[in-house]
Coordinates of C-alpha atoms and ligand atoms in Angstrom, one line a residue:
X1 CA 0.0 -0.1 -0.3
X2 CA 1.4 2.9 -1.2
X3 CA 0.9 6.1 0.9
X4 CA -0.2 8.7 -1.7
X5 CA -0.4 7.2 -5.8
X6 CA 0.7 10.9 -8.1
X7 CA -1.4 10.8 -11.4
X8 CA 0.8 13.2 -14.4
X9 CA 4.7 13.4 -14.1
X10 CA 4.1 17.3 -15.5
X11 CA 5.7 19.8 -12.6
X12 CA 3.0 19.6 -10.6
X13 CA 3.8 15.7 -10.0
X14 CA 7.1 15.9 -10.1
X15 CA 6.9 18.7 -7.3
X16 CA 5.0 16.6 -4.9
X17 CA 6.7 13.7 -5.4
X18 CA 9.7 15.5 -4.0
X19 CA 7.4 17.0 -1.0
X20 CA 6.4 13.8 -0.5
X21 CA 9.4 11.7 -0.6
X22 CA 11.8 14.3 1.2
X23 CA 9.8 13.4 4.7
X24 CA 10.1 10.0 3.0
X25 CA 6.5 8.5 2.2
X26 CA 5.7 5.6 0.0
X27 CA 4.6 7.0 -3.0
X28 CA 3.9 5.8 -6.8
X29 CA 3.9 8.0 -9.6
X30 CA 1.6 7.1 -12.8
X31 CA 2.3 8.7 -16.6
X32 CA 1.5 7.1 -19.6
X33 CA 3.6 9.7 -21.3
X34 CA 6.2 11.1 -20.0
X35 CA 8.2 13.8 -17.1
X36 CA 8.2 17.0 -18.0
X37 CA 3.9 17.2 -19.3
X38 CA 2.7 19.3 -21.3
X39 CA 5.8 21.3 -21.1
X40 CA 8.4 19.6 -23.3
X41 CA 5.7 21.3 -26.3
X42 CA 7.0 24.3 -25.1
X43 CA 9.6 26.1 -27.8
X44 CA 10.7 28.6 -24.5
X45 CA 9.7 29.0 -21.2
X46 CA 11.4 32.4 -20.3
X47 CA 8.8 33.0 -17.6
X48 CA 10.0 30.7 -14.7
X49 CA 12.1 32.1 -11.9
X50 CA 15.6 31.2 -11.1
X51 CA 16.2 29.7 -15.5
X52 CA 17.3 31.6 -17.9
X53 CA 15.0 31.1 -21.0
X54 CA 15.8 27.6 -22.1
X55 CA 13.1 25.2 -24.7
X56 CA 10.3 23.3 -22.4
X57 CA 12.5 19.9 -23.2
X58 CA 15.4 21.0 -21.4
X59 CA 13.0 22.1 -18.0
X60 CA 11.6 18.1 -18.4
X61 CA 15.5 16.6 -18.3
X62 CA 16.2 18.0 -15.3
X63 CA 13.0 17.2 -13.5
X64 CA 13.5 13.1 -14.8
X65 CA 16.6 13.7 -13.0
X66 CA 15.3 14.8 -9.9
X67 CA 13.1 12.9 -10.2
X68 CA 14.9 10.2 -10.0
X69 CA 17.0 11.3 -7.2
X70 CA 14.4 11.2 -5.2
X71 CA 13.3 7.6 -5.8
X72 CA 8.9 7.5 -6.2
X73 CA 7.4 4.4 -7.0
X74 CA 7.2 5.6 -10.8
X75 CA 4.7 3.8 -13.7
X76 CA 4.6 4.0 -16.8
X77 CA 0.4 2.9 -17.6
X78 CA -2.9 5.3 -17.3
X79 CA -5.4 5.4 -15.8
X80 CA -8.9 4.3 -16.2
X81 CA -10.7 4.9 -12.5
X82 CA -10.2 5.1 -9.1
X83 CA -12.1 2.9 -6.7
X84 CA -12.5 4.3 -2.9
X85 CA -13.9 2.5 -0.1
X86 CA -11.3 2.5 2.1
X87 CA -8.6 3.3 1.0
X88 CA -8.4 4.3 -2.6
X89 CA -7.7 1.6 -6.2
X90 CA -6.0 3.7 -8.5
X91 CA -7.4 1.1 -11.6
X92 CA -4.3 1.9 -14.6
X93 CA -5.1 -0.8 -18.1
X94 CA -2.1 -3.0 -16.5
X95 CA -1.5 -2.7 -13.3
X96 CA -4.2 -2.1 -10.0
X97 CA -2.3 0.7 -7.4
X98 CA -4.0 0.6 -3.5
X99 CA -2.7 4.3 -2.2
X100 CA -3.7 5.6 1.1
X101 CA -4.4 9.1 -0.5
X102 CA -4.4 10.6 -4.4
X103 CA -3.1 13.3 -6.2
X104 CA -4.6 13.4 -9.3
X105 CA -1.5 16.5 -11.0
X106 CA -3.4 14.5 -15.1
X107 CA -2.8 17.7 -16.8
X108 CA -4.7 18.8 -19.8
X109 CA -4.1 17.5 -23.7
X110 CA -4.7 19.3 -27.0
X111 CA -7.6 20.7 -28.6
X112 CA -9.1 20.7 -31.7
X113 CA -10.4 21.8 -33.8
X114 CA -13.2 20.4 -34.3
X115 CA -13.8 20.8 -38.3
X116 CA -14.4 18.7 -41.4
X117 CA -11.8 16.7 -42.8
X118 CA -9.7 17.3 -39.9
X119 CA -9.5 13.7 -38.6
X120 CA -8.1 13.4 -41.6
X121 CA -4.8 15.1 -41.3
X122 CA -4.2 14.9 -38.3
X123 CA -0.4 14.5 -38.2
X124 CA -0.6 14.7 -41.5
X125 CA -0.1 18.4 -41.3
X126 CA -1.6 18.6 -38.2
X127 CA 0.6 19.3 -34.9
X128 CA 0.6 20.8 -31.8
X129 CA 4.3 21.0 -31.2
X130 CA 6.4 23.0 -33.4
X131 CA 9.5 22.0 -30.8
X132 CA 8.4 18.2 -31.5
X133 CA 7.9 19.0 -35.8
X134 CA 8.8 22.4 -36.6
X135 CA 11.6 20.8 -38.7
X136 CA 9.4 18.9 -40.4
X137 CA 8.3 22.2 -42.7
X138 CA 11.9 23.4 -43.1
X139 CA 11.0 26.0 -46.3
X140 CA 7.8 25.1 -46.6
X141 CA 4.5 27.4 -46.1
X142 CA 2.1 26.7 -42.7
X143 CA -0.5 28.5 -40.9
X144 CA -0.7 28.3 -36.7
X145 CA -4.0 29.5 -35.6
X146 CA -5.1 30.5 -32.1
X147 CA -4.2 34.3 -30.6
X148 CA -2.6 32.9 -27.3
X149 CA 0.2 32.1 -25.5
X150 CA 0.8 29.1 -27.6
X151 CA 0.4 31.1 -31.1
X152 CA 2.7 33.7 -30.3
X153 CA 5.4 31.0 -29.9
X154 CA 4.6 28.9 -32.4
X155 CA 5.0 31.6 -34.6
X156 CA 8.3 33.3 -33.0
X157 CA 9.8 29.1 -33.3
X158 CA 8.8 28.3 -36.3
X159 CA 9.9 31.7 -37.9
X160 CA 13.6 30.4 -38.2
X161 CA 12.7 27.3 -40.3
X162 CA 9.7 28.4 -42.5
X163 CA 9.6 29.5 -45.5
X164 CA 6.1 32.0 -44.3
X165 CA 3.8 31.6 -41.2
X166 CA -0.5 32.6 -41.7
X167 CA -0.9 33.8 -38.0
X168 CA -5.6 33.0 -38.2
X169 CA -6.8 34.0 -35.3
X170 CA -10.7 35.3 -34.7
X171 CA -10.1 37.9 -32.6
X172 CA -8.5 41.6 -33.4
X173 CA -6.7 40.6 -30.6
X174 CA -4.3 38.4 -28.8
X175 CA -4.8 36.5 -25.4
X176 CA -1.0 37.0 -23.6
X177 CA 0.7 38.7 -21.6
X178 CA 2.4 42.4 -23.5
X179 CA 5.9 41.2 -23.1
X180 CA 5.0 38.0 -25.7
X181 CA 2.8 40.7 -27.7
X182 CA 5.8 42.9 -28.6
X183 CA 8.6 40.4 -29.1
X184 CA 6.6 38.5 -31.6
X185 CA 6.0 41.5 -33.8
X186 CA 9.7 43.3 -32.5
X187 CA 10.7 39.9 -35.2
X188 CA 7.4 39.4 -37.5
X189 CA 9.7 43.8 -38.4
X190 CA 12.7 42.4 -38.9
X191 CA 12.7 38.8 -40.3
X192 CA 8.4 39.6 -41.7
X193 CA 7.4 35.5 -41.6
X194 CA 4.5 36.0 -40.1
X195 CA 1.3 37.3 -42.1
X196 CA -1.0 38.3 -39.2
X197 CA -5.0 37.0 -40.2
X198 CA -7.2 38.9 -37.2
X199 CA -10.9 37.7 -37.2
X200 CA -10.1 34.9 -38.9
X201 CA -11.5 31.2 -39.5
X202 CA -10.9 27.7 -40.3
X203 CA -14.1 26.1 -42.4
X204 CA -12.5 23.9 -44.1
X205 CA -9.9 21.2 -45.5
X206 CA -8.3 20.0 -48.5
X207 CA -5.5 17.4 -49.8
X208 CA -5.2 14.3 -50.7
X209 CA -3.3 12.6 -48.0
X210 CA -1.8 15.0 -46.7
X211 CA -3.2 18.6 -45.8
X212 CA -2.1 21.0 -48.7
X213 CA -4.9 23.4 -48.5
X214 CA -7.1 25.5 -45.3
X215 CA -9.6 27.4 -46.6
X216 CA -11.2 30.5 -44.6
X217 CA -14.3 32.3 -43.7
X218 CA -14.1 34.6 -45.3
X219 CA -13.5 32.4 -48.4
X220 CA -9.7 32.9 -48.9
X221 CA -8.2 30.5 -50.0
X222 CA -4.4 29.5 -48.3
X223 CA -2.0 26.5 -49.6
X224 CA 0.4 25.1 -46.4
X225 CA 2.3 22.0 -46.4
X226 CA 1.7 22.1 -42.0
X227 CA -1.1 23.7 -39.0
X228 CA -0.8 24.3 -35.1
X229 CA -3.2 24.1 -34.0
X230 CA -2.8 25.8 -30.9
X231 CA -6.0 27.4 -29.3
X232 CA -5.9 25.3 -26.0
X233 CA -6.4 22.5 -23.0
X234 CA -8.9 20.0 -22.5
X235 CA -8.7 18.7 -19.2
X236 CA -6.9 15.0 -18.7
X237 CA -10.3 13.6 -16.7
X238 CA -12.2 11.1 -18.0
X239 CA -11.2 8.5 -16.1
X240 CA -12.8 10.5 -12.8
X241 CA -16.2 9.4 -15.0
X242 CA -17.4 8.2 -11.9
X243 CA -16.8 10.7 -8.8
X244 CA -19.3 14.0 -9.1
X245 CA -15.6 16.2 -8.7
X246 CA -15.7 17.7 -11.8
X247 CA -17.4 20.9 -13.5
X248 CA -19.5 21.3 -16.6
X249 CA -15.9 21.3 -18.2
X250 CA -14.4 18.6 -16.5
X251 CA -11.5 20.5 -14.1
X252 CA -12.0 19.3 -10.6
X253 CA -13.4 21.5 -7.5
X254 CA -10.7 21.6 -4.7
X255 CA -10.5 23.7 -1.3
X256 CA -7.5 25.3 -0.1
X257 CA -6.1 22.5 0.5
X258 CA -6.1 20.9 -2.7
X259 CA -8.8 18.6 -1.7
X260 CA -11.7 17.1 -3.1
X261 CA -15.3 16.4 -2.2
X262 CA -13.4 13.0 -2.9
X263 CA -11.4 13.2 0.4
X264 CA -8.4 12.1 0.4
X265 CA -8.3 12.4 -3.2
X266 CA -6.5 15.8 -4.4
X267 CA -5.0 17.8 -7.2
X268 CA -2.9 20.2 -8.6
X269 CA -2.1 22.1 -11.3
X270 CA -4.1 22.2 -14.9
X271 CA -6.3 20.2 -14.1
X272 CA -8.1 22.1 -11.6
X273 CA -10.3 24.2 -11.9
X274 CA -9.1 28.1 -11.3
X275 CA -8.1 31.1 -13.6
X276 CA -4.7 30.3 -14.1
X277 CA -2.7 27.4 -15.8
X278 CA 1.1 28.3 -16.1
X279 CA 4.3 26.6 -14.7
X280 CA 4.5 28.6 -11.6
X281 CA 0.5 28.3 -10.5
X282 CA 0.7 23.9 -11.1
X283 CA 4.4 24.1 -8.3
X284 CA 2.3 26.4 -6.6
X285 CA -0.2 24.3 -6.0
X286 CA 1.2 21.4 -5.7
X287 CA 3.3 22.7 -3.0
X288 CA 0.5 23.3 -0.7
X289 CA -1.4 19.6 -1.5
X290 CA 1.6 17.5 -1.1
X291 CA 2.0 19.6 2.2
X292 CA -2.1 18.6 3.3
X293 CA -1.5 15.4 2.4
X294 CA 2.0 15.0 3.7
X295 CA -0.1 17.0 7.1
X296 CA -3.1 14.1 6.6
X297 CA -1.5 11.2 6.3
X298 CA 0.9 12.0 9.8
X299 CA -2.3 12.7 11.6
X300 CA -2.1 16.0 12.2
X301 CA -5.0 17.1 12.5
X302 CA -5.8 20.9 10.6
Ligands
LIG1 P1 -5.6 30.4 -24.7 O1 -4.7 30.6 -23.8 O2 -6.7 29.2 -24.7 O3 -6.3 30.9 -25.7 C1 -6.2 29.9 -26.7 C2 -6.9 30.7 -27.6 O4 -7.2 30.4 -29.7 C3 -7.7 31.9 -27.8 O5 -6.9 32.4 -28.6 C4 -8.4 32.1 -28.3 O6 -9.0 32.3 -28.9 C5 -8.5 30.6 -30.1 N1 -9.2 29.6 -30.4 C6 -9.9 28.6 -28.6 N2 -11.0 27.8 -29.7 C7 -10.6 28.4 -31.0 C8 -11.5 27.3 -31.5 N3 -12.4 27.1 -31.5 N4 -11.0 28.4 -33.0 C9 -10.4 29.5 -33.3 N5 -9.5 29.7 -32.8 C10 -9.9 28.9 -31.6 O7 -4.4 28.7 -25.2 P2 -3.2 28.6 -25.2 O8 -2.0 29.2 -25.6 O9 -2.6 27.2 -25.6 O10 -2.3 28.1 -23.3 C11 -3.2 27.4 -22.7 C12 -2.4 27.9 -21.0 O11 -1.0 28.1 -20.8 C13 -2.1 29.4 -20.8 O12 -2.8 29.2 -19.1 C14 -1.5 30.5 -20.9 O13 -1.2 31.3 -20.4 C15 -0.3 29.2 -20.8 N6 0.7 29.0 -21.9 C16 1.6 29.0 -20.7 C17 3.5 29.4 -21.3 C18 4.6 29.7 -20.7 O14 4.3 30.9 -19.2 N7 5.2 30.6 -21.2 C19 3.3 28.8 -23.1 C20 2.1 28.8 -23.1 C21 1.2 27.9 -22.5 P3 -10.1 33.9 -28.1 O15 -8.5 34.7 -27.9 O16 -10.9 34.7 -28.8 O17 -10.5 32.9 -27.0

């Protein structure tokens, strides 16, 4: 029996594992992909104190080394259900994990546009990760859809690789900090790679076996080899369907200690219902939740 089963090894899960292991609790950390979560897709992280601007994959690598130093029991699997009686049973695809407490740090996954023919081009021209797939489009024309931090960071990253970028945004202002907007605008003044298409939406996609063309709401067509979809995320909470602790959008509702309606099942990071989703806030949520779990496991009365 573990003291705590942590689901997800992104910044929140790794933070919690460090706190719990530094107090010698028995911890299982379950991750279906790799350590780092969404940050491995980020071409540049420049807003975490103590770390000079670097790519997300490098931070994820350091996190995995740090995690190894604290040797939690690492399980490479996907969680499909959680049951509670006098303790929790976390049901994974390949095994079951018994634990006194659970901390869900399962983060989010990319949203897709949901338009006709999109499924046909997923991974055949449609991508979500410039760091992973950018070089496939060296010297080619691509589009980026979205108007948040991911979209602008993707344009900045791609502008040194591709020939031309069409940035397609459904409104006429960006949803991100001014510093990034200024950085993007100044770089674009010099490189002149990005054409900003404000108040536009993608309504159609064409191509034989691979994406070749986008059709916009205005009727304009764009010939592109790739489309980077940067339109936000949805929470990874399908495995919680049997426990009524998520809001209408699928995010987990927690109290100020990180505890959910199912007592002993805590959550932290992007997967919880909150306004600000950053690495800094994920790490903060996880610190609070792990500290509460430690007090609980030591039977400290609040
Ligand atoms: P986001 O902030 O949710 O922005 C999504 C963008 O896509 C918005 O501009 C939105 O338009 C647009 N959009 C959403 N659904 C759409 C649809 N169906 N069709 C067309 N456009 C659509 O997503 P994000 O940029 O991926 O960022 C997610 C979170 O991660 C944010 O909290 C962000 O601050 C954080 N983040 C942080 C960093 C960093 O700190 N380095 C980097 C990347 C992301 P509207 O504006 O009209 O809603």
